[in-house]
Tab-separated table of C-alpha atoms and ligand atoms in Angstrom:
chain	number	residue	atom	x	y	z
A	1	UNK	CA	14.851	14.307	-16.012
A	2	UNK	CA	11.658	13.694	-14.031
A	3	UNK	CA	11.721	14.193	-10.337
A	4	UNK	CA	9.779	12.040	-8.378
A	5	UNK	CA	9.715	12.866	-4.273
A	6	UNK	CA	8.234	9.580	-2.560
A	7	UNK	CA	5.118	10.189	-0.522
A	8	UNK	CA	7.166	7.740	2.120
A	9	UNK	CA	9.295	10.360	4.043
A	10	UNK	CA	6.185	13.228	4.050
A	11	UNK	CA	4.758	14.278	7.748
A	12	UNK	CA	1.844	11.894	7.593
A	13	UNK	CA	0.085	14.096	9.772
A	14	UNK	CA	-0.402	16.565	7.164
A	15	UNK	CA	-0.288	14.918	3.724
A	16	UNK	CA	-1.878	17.106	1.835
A	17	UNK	CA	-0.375	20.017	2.778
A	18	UNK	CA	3.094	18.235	2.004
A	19	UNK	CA	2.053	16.945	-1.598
A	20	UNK	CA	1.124	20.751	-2.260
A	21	UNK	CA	4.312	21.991	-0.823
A	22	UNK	CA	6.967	19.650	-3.211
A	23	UNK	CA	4.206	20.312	-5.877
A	24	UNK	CA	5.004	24.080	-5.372
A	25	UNK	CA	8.620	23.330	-4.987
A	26	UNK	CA	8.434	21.833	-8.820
A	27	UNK	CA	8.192	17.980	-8.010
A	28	UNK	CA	7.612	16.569	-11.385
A	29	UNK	CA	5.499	13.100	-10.381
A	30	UNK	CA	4.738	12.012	-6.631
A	31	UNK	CA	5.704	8.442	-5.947
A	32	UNK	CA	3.646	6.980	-3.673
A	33	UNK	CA	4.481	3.623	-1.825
A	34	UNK	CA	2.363	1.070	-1.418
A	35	UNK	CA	3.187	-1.473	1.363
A	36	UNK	CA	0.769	-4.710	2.990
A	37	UNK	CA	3.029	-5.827	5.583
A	38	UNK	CA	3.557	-9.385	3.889
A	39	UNK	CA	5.158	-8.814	0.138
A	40	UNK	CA	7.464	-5.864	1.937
A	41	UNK	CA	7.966	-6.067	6.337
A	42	UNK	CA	5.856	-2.429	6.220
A	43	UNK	CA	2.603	-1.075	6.215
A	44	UNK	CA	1.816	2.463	4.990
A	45	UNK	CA	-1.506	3.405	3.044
A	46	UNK	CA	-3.730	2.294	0.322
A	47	UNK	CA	-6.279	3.634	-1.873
A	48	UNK	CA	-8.054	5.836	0.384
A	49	UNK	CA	-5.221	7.668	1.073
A	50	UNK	CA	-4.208	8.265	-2.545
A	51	UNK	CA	-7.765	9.197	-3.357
A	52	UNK	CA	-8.081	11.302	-0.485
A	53	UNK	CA	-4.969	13.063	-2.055
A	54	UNK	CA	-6.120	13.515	-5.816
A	55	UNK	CA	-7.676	16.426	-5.495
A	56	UNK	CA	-5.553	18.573	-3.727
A	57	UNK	CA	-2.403	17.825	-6.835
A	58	UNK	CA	-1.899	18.147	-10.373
A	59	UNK	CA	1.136	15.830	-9.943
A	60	UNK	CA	1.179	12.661	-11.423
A	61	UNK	CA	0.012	9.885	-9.497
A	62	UNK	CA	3.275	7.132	-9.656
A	63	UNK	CA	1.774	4.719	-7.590
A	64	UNK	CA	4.559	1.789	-6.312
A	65	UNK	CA	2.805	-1.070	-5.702
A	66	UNK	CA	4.514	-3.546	-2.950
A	67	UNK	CA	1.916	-5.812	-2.288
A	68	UNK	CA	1.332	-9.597	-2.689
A	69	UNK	CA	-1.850	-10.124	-5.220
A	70	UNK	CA	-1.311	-7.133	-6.482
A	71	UNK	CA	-4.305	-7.641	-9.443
A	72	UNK	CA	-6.788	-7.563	-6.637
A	73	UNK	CA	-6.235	-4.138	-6.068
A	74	UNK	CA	-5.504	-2.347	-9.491
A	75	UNK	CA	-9.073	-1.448	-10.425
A	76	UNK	CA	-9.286	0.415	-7.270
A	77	UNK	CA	-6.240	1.983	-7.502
A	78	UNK	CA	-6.990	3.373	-10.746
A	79	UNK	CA	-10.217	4.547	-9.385
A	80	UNK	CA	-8.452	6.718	-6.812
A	81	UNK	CA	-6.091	8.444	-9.320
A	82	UNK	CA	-3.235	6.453	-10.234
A	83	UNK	CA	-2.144	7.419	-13.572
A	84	UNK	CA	0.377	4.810	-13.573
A	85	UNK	CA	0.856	1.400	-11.704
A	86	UNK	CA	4.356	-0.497	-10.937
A	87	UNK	CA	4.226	-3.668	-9.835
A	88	UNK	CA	7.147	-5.828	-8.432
A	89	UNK	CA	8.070	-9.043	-10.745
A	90	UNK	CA	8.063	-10.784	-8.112
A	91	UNK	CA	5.344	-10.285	-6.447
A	92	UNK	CA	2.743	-11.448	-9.189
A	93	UNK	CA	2.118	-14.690	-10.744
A	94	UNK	CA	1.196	-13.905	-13.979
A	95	UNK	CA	3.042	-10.234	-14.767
A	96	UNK	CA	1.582	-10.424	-18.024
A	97	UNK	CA	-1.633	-10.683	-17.392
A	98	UNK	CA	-1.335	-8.007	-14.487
A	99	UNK	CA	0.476	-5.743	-17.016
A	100	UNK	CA	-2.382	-6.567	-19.203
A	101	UNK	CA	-5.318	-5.411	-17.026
A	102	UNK	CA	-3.509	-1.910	-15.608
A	103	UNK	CA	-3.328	-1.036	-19.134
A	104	UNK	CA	-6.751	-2.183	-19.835
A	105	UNK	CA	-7.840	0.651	-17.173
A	106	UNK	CA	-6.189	3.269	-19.347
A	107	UNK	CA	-3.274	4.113	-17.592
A	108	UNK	CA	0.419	3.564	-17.966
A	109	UNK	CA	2.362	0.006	-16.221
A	110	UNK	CA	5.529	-0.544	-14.960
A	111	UNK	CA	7.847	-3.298	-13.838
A	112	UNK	CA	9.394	-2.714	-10.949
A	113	UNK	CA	12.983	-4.979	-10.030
A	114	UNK	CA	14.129	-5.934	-6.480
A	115	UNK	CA	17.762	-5.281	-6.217
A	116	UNK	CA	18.823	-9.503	-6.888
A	117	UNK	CA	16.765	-9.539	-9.347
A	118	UNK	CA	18.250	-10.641	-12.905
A	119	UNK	CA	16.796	-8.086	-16.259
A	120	UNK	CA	16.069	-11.058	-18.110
A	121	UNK	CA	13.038	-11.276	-16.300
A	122	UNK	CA	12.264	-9.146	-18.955
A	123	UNK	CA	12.924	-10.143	-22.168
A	124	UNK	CA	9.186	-11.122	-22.556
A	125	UNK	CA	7.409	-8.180	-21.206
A	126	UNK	CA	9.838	-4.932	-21.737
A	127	UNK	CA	7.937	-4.167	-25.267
A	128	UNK	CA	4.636	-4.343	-23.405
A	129	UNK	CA	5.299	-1.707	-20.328
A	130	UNK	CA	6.493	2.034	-20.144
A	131	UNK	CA	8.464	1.796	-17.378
A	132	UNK	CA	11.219	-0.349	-15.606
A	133	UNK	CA	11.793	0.787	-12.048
A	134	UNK	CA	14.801	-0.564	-10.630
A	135	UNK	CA	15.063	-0.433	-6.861
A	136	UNK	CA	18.365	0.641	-5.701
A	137	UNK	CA	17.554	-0.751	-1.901
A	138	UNK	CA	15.636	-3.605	-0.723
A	139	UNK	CA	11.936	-2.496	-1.120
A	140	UNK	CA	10.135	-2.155	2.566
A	141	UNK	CA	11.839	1.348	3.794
A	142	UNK	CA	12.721	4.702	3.155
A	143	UNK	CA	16.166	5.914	4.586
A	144	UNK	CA	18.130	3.289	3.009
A	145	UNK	CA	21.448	3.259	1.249
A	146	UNK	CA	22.208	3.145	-2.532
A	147	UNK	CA	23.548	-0.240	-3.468
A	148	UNK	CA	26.454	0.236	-6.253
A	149	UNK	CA	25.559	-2.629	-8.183
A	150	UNK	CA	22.767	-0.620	-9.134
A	151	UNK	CA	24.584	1.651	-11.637
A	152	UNK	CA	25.701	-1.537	-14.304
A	153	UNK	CA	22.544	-2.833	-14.249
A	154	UNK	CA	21.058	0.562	-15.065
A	155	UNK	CA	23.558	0.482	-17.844
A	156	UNK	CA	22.778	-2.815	-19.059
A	157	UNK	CA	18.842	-1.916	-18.961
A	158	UNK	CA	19.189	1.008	-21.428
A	159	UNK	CA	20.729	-0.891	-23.380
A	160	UNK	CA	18.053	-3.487	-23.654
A	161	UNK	CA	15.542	-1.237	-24.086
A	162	UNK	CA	17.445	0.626	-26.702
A	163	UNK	CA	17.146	-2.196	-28.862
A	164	UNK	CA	13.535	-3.510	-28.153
A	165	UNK	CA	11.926	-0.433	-26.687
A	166	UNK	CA	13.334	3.025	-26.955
A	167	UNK	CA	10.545	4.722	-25.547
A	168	UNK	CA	11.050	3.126	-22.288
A	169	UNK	CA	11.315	5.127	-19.242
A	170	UNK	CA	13.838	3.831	-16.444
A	171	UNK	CA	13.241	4.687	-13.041
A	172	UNK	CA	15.507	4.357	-9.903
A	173	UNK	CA	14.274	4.070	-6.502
A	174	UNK	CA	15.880	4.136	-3.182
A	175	UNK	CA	19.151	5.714	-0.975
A	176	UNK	CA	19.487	8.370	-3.980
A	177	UNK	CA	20.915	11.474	-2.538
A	178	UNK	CA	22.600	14.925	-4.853
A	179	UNK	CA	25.635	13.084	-4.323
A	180	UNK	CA	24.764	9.630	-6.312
A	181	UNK	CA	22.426	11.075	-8.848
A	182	UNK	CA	25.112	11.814	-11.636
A	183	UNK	CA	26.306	8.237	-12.051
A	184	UNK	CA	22.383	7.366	-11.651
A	185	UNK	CA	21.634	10.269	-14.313
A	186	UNK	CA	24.725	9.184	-16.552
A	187	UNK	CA	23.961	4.865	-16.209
A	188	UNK	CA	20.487	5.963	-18.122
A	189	UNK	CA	18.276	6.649	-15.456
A	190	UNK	CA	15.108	8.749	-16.717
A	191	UNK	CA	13.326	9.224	-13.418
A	192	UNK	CA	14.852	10.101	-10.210
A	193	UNK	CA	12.874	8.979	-7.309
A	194	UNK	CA	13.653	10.344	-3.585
A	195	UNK	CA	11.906	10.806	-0.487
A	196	UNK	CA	14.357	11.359	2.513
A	197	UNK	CA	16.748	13.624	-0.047
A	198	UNK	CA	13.237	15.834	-0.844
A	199	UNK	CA	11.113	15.255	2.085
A	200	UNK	CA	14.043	15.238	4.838
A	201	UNK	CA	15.361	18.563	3.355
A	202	UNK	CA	15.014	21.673	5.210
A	203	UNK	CA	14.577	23.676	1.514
A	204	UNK	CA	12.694	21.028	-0.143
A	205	UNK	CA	12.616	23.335	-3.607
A	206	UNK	CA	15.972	23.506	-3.446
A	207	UNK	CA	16.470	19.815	-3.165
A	208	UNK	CA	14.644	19.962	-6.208
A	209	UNK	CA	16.435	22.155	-7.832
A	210	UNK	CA	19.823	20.344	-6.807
A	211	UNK	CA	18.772	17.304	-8.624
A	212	UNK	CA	17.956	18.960	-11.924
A	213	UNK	CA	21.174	20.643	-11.927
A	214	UNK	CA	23.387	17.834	-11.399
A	215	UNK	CA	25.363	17.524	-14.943
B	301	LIG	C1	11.261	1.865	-0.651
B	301	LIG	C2	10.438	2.797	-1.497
B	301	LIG	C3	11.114	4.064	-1.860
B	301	LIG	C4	11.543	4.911	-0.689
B	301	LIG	C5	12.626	5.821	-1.131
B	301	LIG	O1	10.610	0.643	-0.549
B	301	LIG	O2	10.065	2.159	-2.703
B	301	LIG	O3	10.320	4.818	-2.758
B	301	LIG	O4	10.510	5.656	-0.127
B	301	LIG	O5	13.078	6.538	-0.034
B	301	LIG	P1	14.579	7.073	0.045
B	301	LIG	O6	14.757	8.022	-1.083
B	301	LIG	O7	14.620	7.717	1.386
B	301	LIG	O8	15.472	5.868	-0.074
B	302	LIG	ZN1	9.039	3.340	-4.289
């Protein structure tokens, strides 16, 4: 299980001192949002930011993309330290060919699903990425609540990718909390990502540690 706390519910008056902290606390990957203010109704930082941050972390650098032209900005991305880019379906004309250029830069792509969206948006393009990211709330916010529907189509994803790409890595993204993770764990979820469960807790490590012990 990989835990991913999202950059989103930090103190952004001290960011760097917050990435080291849930690094510290065992944070497996740090999930940073990426939101323009038109594909998502929020702003909150680009490629400066995450740049700014790459030095001070080993973590790996999950960066969320939630931006309209989103292949006007990978290059740069990559340049600051993403070491993988997810990009919403719907938020690109051409997903192939924006799949196509993040992993021309080296580094891993994902596909990232709003919560109406159908999975057979993906039956062209699942053997091509590493990683799914379903969003489990409408994408603009942190805070949010888990929508239920969210667990069968989990389900139904792992299944698809058991047949067409095993090595796929599922990630869930939004409202999760230590009391919705075992049906998110159990539905086939590989990654876990959370801000206000990590970030908003007063013992961030054992937040953590909460998470990986769920059974
Ligand atoms: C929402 C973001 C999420 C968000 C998760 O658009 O993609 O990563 O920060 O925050 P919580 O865990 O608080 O729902
Ligand atoms: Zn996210």
């Amino acid at each position: 299980m990989i835990i991913a706390p999202s950059l989103l519910s930090a103190d952004f008056g001290k960011l760097a001192q917050e990435v080291k902290e849930i690094e510290l606390a065992g944070a497996d990957w740090l999930h940073l949002d990426i939101m323009d203010g038109h594909y998502v109704p929020n702003i909150s930082y680009g490629p400066m930011v995450v740049g700014a941050l790459r030095p001070h972390t080993e973590l790996f650098f999950d960066v969320h993309l939630m931006i309209d032209n989103p292949d006007a900005f990978i290059r740069e991305f990559k340049e600051a330290g993403a070491d993988m880019i997810t990009v919403h379906q719907e938020s690109t004309r051409h997903l192939h060919r924006t799949i196509q250029s993040i992993r021309a830069m080296g580094i891993k792509a994902g596909v990232s699903l709003n919560p109406a969206t159908s999975l057979s948006v993906l039956d062209y393009i699942l053997t091509d990425i590493d990683m799914v990211l379903l969003m489990s709330v409408n994408p603009g916010f942190g805070g949010q609540s888990f929508i239920p529907e969210t667990l069968t189509k989990i389900e139904k994803l792992k299944a698809m990718a058991e047949k067409i790409n095993p090595d796929l890595l599922i990630q869930v993204d939004g409202g999760i909390n230590k009391d919705n993770a075992k049906d998110v764990i159990s539905a086939g979820a590989d990654i876990l990502v959370a801000g206000s469960a990590v970030f908003g807790a007063a013992d961030r490590k054992k937040a953590i540690e909460d998470f990986r012990s769920v059974k």
